[in-house]
């Protein structure tokens, strides 16, 4: 199966989303510590990510492309179905 070619707009959206999420990760603080970004900035980041997601969904619908794409190794088999991890297996013994 061939790789999906993304339009320039889709490439831009993906790049901006990646940078915004990296900024969010890089500025994350421990609970109880004042966040370095103002509440207006945090709200703006949230709003931008929502707009990006909405536009990605519109473009996927226009191109008849499902939004359930997941990363996979090029040389490996594609995952078949969902993988369910029971919560009980995550508990420390």
Short mmCIF file of C-alpha atoms in Angstrom, two decimals:
data_model
loop_
_atom_site.label_atom_id
_atom_site.label_comp_id
_atom_site.label_asym_id
_atom_site.label_seq_id
_atom_site.Cartn_x
_atom_site.Cartn_y
_atom_site.Cartn_z
CA UNK A 1 0.00 0.00 0.00
CA UNK A 2 1.35 3.44 -0.89
CA UNK A 3 1.91 6.26 1.56
CA UNK A 4 -0.81 8.91 1.76
CA UNK A 5 0.18 12.23 0.20
CA UNK A 6 -0.88 15.19 2.28
CA UNK A 7 -1.66 18.60 0.81
CA UNK A 8 0.45 21.62 1.76
CA UNK A 9 -2.35 22.78 4.07
CA UNK A 10 -2.41 19.40 5.82
CA UNK A 11 1.37 19.47 6.22
CA UNK A 12 1.17 22.96 7.74
CA UNK A 13 -1.60 21.91 10.13
CA UNK A 14 0.39 18.87 11.26
CA UNK A 15 3.55 20.93 11.81
CA UNK A 16 1.75 23.66 13.77
CA UNK A 17 -0.10 21.07 15.88
CA UNK A 18 3.19 19.32 16.65
CA UNK A 19 4.89 22.56 17.74
CA UNK A 20 1.93 23.64 19.87
CA UNK A 21 1.78 20.29 21.66
CA UNK A 22 5.54 20.41 22.25
CA UNK A 23 5.20 23.88 23.80
CA UNK A 24 2.45 22.50 26.05
CA UNK A 25 4.63 19.54 27.08
CA UNK A 26 7.72 21.71 27.63
CA UNK A 27 5.86 24.15 29.89
CA UNK A 28 3.91 21.55 31.91
CA UNK A 29 4.34 21.92 35.66
CA UNK A 30 3.76 19.70 38.66
CA UNK A 31 0.33 19.98 40.30
CA UNK A 32 0.18 22.94 42.66
CA UNK A 33 2.92 24.93 40.90
CA UNK A 34 1.91 28.10 39.03
CA UNK A 35 1.97 27.53 35.28
CA UNK A 36 4.41 29.81 33.40
CA UNK A 37 1.83 30.57 30.69
CA UNK A 38 -1.07 32.92 31.36
CA UNK A 39 -4.63 31.59 31.38
CA UNK A 40 -5.30 33.55 28.15
CA UNK A 41 -2.35 31.84 26.46
CA UNK A 42 -3.49 28.38 27.62
CA UNK A 43 -6.99 29.12 26.33
CA UNK A 44 -5.52 30.32 23.04
CA UNK A 45 -3.47 27.13 22.67
CA UNK A 46 -6.59 25.05 23.34
CA UNK A 47 -8.62 27.04 20.81
CA UNK A 48 -5.90 26.69 18.16
CA UNK A 49 -5.69 22.92 18.64
CA UNK A 50 -9.48 22.63 18.37
CA UNK A 51 -9.49 24.64 15.12
CA UNK A 52 -6.64 22.54 13.72
CA UNK A 53 -8.47 19.30 14.58
CA UNK A 54 -11.69 20.55 13.01
CA UNK A 55 -9.91 21.55 9.80
CA UNK A 56 -8.06 18.21 9.68
CA UNK A 57 -11.42 16.44 9.94
CA UNK A 58 -12.88 18.59 7.15
CA UNK A 59 -9.92 17.87 4.86
CA UNK A 60 -10.07 14.15 5.63
CA UNK A 61 -13.80 14.11 4.79
CA UNK A 62 -13.18 16.04 1.54
CA UNK A 63 -10.56 13.47 0.53
CA UNK A 64 -12.58 10.45 1.71
CA UNK A 65 -9.78 9.62 4.15
CA UNK A 66 -10.59 8.04 7.53
CA UNK A 67 -9.40 9.85 10.66
CA UNK A 68 -8.55 6.58 12.43
CA UNK A 69 -5.01 6.52 11.03
CA UNK A 70 -2.42 5.30 13.50
CA UNK A 71 1.36 5.26 13.16
CA UNK A 72 2.98 2.00 12.17
CA UNK A 73 6.36 0.74 11.00
CA UNK A 74 6.71 0.80 7.21
CA UNK A 75 8.19 -2.70 7.15
CA UNK A 76 5.86 -4.20 9.75
CA UNK A 77 2.30 -5.42 9.59
CA UNK A 78 -0.46 -2.93 10.21
CA UNK A 79 -2.32 -3.47 13.48
CA UNK A 80 -5.58 -5.35 13.10
CA UNK A 81 -8.21 -3.97 15.44
CA UNK A 82 -7.89 -2.41 18.86
CA UNK A 83 -5.49 -3.54 21.56
CA UNK A 84 -7.13 -3.59 24.98
CA UNK A 85 -4.94 -3.41 28.06
CA UNK A 86 -6.80 -4.41 31.23
CA UNK A 87 -6.47 -1.82 34.00
CA UNK A 88 -5.83 -4.58 36.54
CA UNK A 89 -2.57 -5.39 34.79
CA UNK A 90 -1.33 -1.85 35.48
CA UNK A 91 -1.70 -2.06 39.26
CA UNK A 92 1.47 -2.42 41.28
CA UNK A 93 1.72 -5.64 43.22
#
